[in-house]
């Protein structure tokens, strides 16, 4: 009996150290962009957009978005995505492709509402403006 309990305990300890690797930021980020990357991680953006912003079935890629966005536009979008989608035909078209809508700061999405001050959103926008080429 003791051997069985010791074996199970050992397996739990060994298995506990084998969890998923912690995310690491892309190289070359300045202090503000690194802070924005942390916001990306803290808000679980990768769940929908991917670890490297490559997009998933649930959300579009958000690489190279500096071609169509400014940091100010991103902050406005992150604050109230529905308002931006309604006023922009390009965004409305893209939004139709995904079943899950982008949560807004004041929304009730788990882990998002209340965690994103305007400063954090500004830093997130600066991180998102960094071009990532797959």
Short mmCIF file of C-alpha atoms in Angstrom, two decimals:
data_model
loop_
_atom_site.label_atom_id
_atom_site.label_comp_id
_atom_site.label_asym_id
_atom_site.label_seq_id
_atom_site.Cartn_x
_atom_site.Cartn_y
_atom_site.Cartn_z
CA UNK A 1 0.00 0.00 0.00
CA UNK A 2 2.80 2.40 0.92
CA UNK A 3 4.61 1.66 -2.36
CA UNK A 4 1.45 2.44 -4.34
CA UNK A 5 0.92 5.79 -2.55
CA UNK A 6 4.60 6.69 -2.98
CA UNK A 7 4.41 5.81 -6.68
CA UNK A 8 1.31 7.95 -7.24
CA UNK A 9 2.84 10.86 -5.32
CA UNK A 10 6.00 10.64 -7.39
CA UNK A 11 4.00 10.58 -10.63
CA UNK A 12 2.05 13.67 -9.55
CA UNK A 13 5.24 15.57 -8.69
CA UNK A 14 6.94 14.61 -11.96
CA UNK A 15 3.81 15.28 -14.04
CA UNK A 16 3.29 18.66 -12.38
CA UNK A 17 6.61 19.87 -13.73
CA UNK A 18 5.67 18.93 -17.28
CA UNK A 19 3.01 21.59 -17.81
CA UNK A 20 2.73 23.76 -20.89
CA UNK A 21 5.68 25.98 -21.62
CA UNK A 22 5.32 29.57 -20.52
CA UNK A 23 4.89 32.03 -23.39
CA UNK A 24 7.91 34.09 -24.33
CA UNK A 25 7.80 37.51 -25.97
CA UNK A 26 9.06 38.05 -29.49
CA UNK A 27 12.60 39.44 -29.60
CA UNK A 28 13.34 43.12 -30.10
CA UNK A 29 10.41 44.67 -28.23
CA UNK A 30 10.89 47.98 -26.49
CA UNK A 31 9.59 48.52 -22.93
CA UNK A 32 6.11 49.69 -24.00
CA UNK A 33 5.71 46.88 -26.54
CA UNK A 34 6.86 44.33 -23.96
CA UNK A 35 4.26 45.69 -21.55
CA UNK A 36 1.69 45.31 -24.34
CA UNK A 37 2.79 41.71 -24.91
CA UNK A 38 2.16 41.07 -21.21
CA UNK A 39 -1.35 42.50 -21.62
CA UNK A 40 -1.84 40.16 -24.62
CA UNK A 41 -0.89 37.24 -22.37
CA UNK A 42 -2.87 38.46 -19.32
CA UNK A 43 -6.06 38.99 -21.33
CA UNK A 44 -5.69 35.55 -22.95
CA UNK A 45 -5.75 37.03 -26.45
CA UNK A 46 -3.82 33.98 -27.70
CA UNK A 47 -6.79 31.74 -26.93
CA UNK A 48 -8.56 33.16 -29.99
CA UNK A 49 -5.81 34.89 -31.99
CA UNK A 50 -2.96 32.42 -31.43
CA UNK A 51 0.29 32.53 -29.52
CA UNK A 52 2.03 34.31 -32.38
CA UNK A 53 -1.07 36.25 -33.47
CA UNK A 54 -1.41 33.87 -36.43
CA UNK A 55 -5.18 33.60 -36.03
CA UNK A 56 -7.33 30.60 -35.36
CA UNK A 57 -10.72 29.37 -36.37
CA UNK A 58 -12.24 31.59 -33.71
CA UNK A 59 -10.49 34.84 -34.64
CA UNK A 60 -8.49 36.42 -37.45
CA UNK A 61 -4.73 36.79 -37.57
CA UNK A 62 -3.48 40.02 -36.10
CA UNK A 63 -0.06 40.12 -37.70
CA UNK A 64 1.05 43.05 -39.83
CA UNK A 65 -1.97 45.09 -38.82
CA UNK A 66 -0.02 48.33 -39.00
CA UNK A 67 -0.91 48.26 -42.71
CA UNK A 68 -4.55 49.08 -41.87
CA UNK A 69 -4.55 50.43 -38.32
CA UNK A 70 -3.03 53.11 -36.14
CA UNK A 71 -2.48 52.61 -32.41
CA UNK A 72 -5.28 55.11 -31.69
CA UNK A 73 -7.71 53.16 -33.88
CA UNK A 74 -6.77 49.94 -32.10
CA UNK A 75 -7.42 51.46 -28.69
CA UNK A 76 -10.84 52.64 -29.91
CA UNK A 77 -11.57 49.20 -31.34
CA UNK A 78 -10.48 47.37 -28.20
CA UNK A 79 -12.61 49.69 -26.08
CA UNK A 80 -15.78 49.08 -28.12
CA UNK A 81 -15.34 46.66 -31.03
CA UNK A 82 -19.05 46.61 -31.92
CA UNK A 83 -19.13 50.36 -32.57
CA UNK A 84 -16.09 50.12 -34.85
CA UNK A 85 -17.52 47.12 -36.71
CA UNK A 86 -20.81 48.92 -37.32
CA UNK A 87 -19.06 51.97 -38.74
CA UNK A 88 -16.52 50.15 -40.93
CA UNK A 89 -17.65 47.90 -43.81
CA UNK A 90 -14.26 46.12 -43.97
CA UNK A 91 -14.52 45.18 -40.30
CA UNK A 92 -18.17 44.19 -40.64
CA UNK A 93 -17.26 41.82 -43.48
CA UNK A 94 -14.45 40.23 -41.48
CA UNK A 95 -16.59 39.95 -38.35
CA UNK A 96 -19.14 37.87 -40.26
CA UNK A 97 -16.51 35.16 -40.78
CA UNK A 98 -16.13 34.44 -37.06
CA UNK A 99 -18.78 33.10 -34.71
CA UNK A 100 -17.20 34.66 -31.63
CA UNK A 101 -17.29 38.43 -31.40
CA UNK A 102 -14.44 40.47 -29.99
CA UNK A 103 -15.15 41.33 -26.32
CA UNK A 104 -15.02 44.94 -25.27
CA UNK A 105 -13.43 46.34 -22.15
CA UNK A 106 -16.76 47.02 -20.53
CA UNK A 107 -18.14 43.66 -21.64
CA UNK A 108 -18.69 40.61 -19.53
CA UNK A 109 -16.17 38.34 -21.23
CA UNK A 110 -14.38 36.24 -18.61
CA UNK A 111 -10.92 37.51 -17.81
CA UNK A 112 -11.23 40.65 -19.92
CA UNK A 113 -13.58 43.17 -18.35
CA UNK A 114 -11.96 45.24 -15.64
CA UNK A 115 -8.43 44.11 -16.51
CA UNK A 116 -7.76 46.51 -19.33
CA UNK A 117 -7.22 50.13 -18.37
CA UNK A 118 -6.68 52.64 -21.15
CA UNK A 119 -2.93 52.56 -20.44
CA UNK A 120 -2.88 48.79 -20.83
CA UNK A 121 -4.87 49.02 -24.05
CA UNK A 122 -2.45 51.64 -25.36
CA UNK A 123 0.49 49.32 -24.61
CA UNK A 124 -1.36 46.39 -26.18
CA UNK A 125 -1.96 48.48 -29.29
CA UNK A 126 1.74 49.34 -29.47
CA UNK A 127 2.60 45.65 -29.26
CA UNK A 128 0.04 44.79 -31.95
CA UNK A 129 1.57 47.42 -34.23
CA UNK A 130 4.82 45.43 -34.27
CA UNK A 131 4.89 43.50 -37.54
CA UNK A 132 5.25 39.79 -37.09
CA UNK A 133 6.08 37.91 -40.24
CA UNK A 134 5.33 34.19 -40.08
#
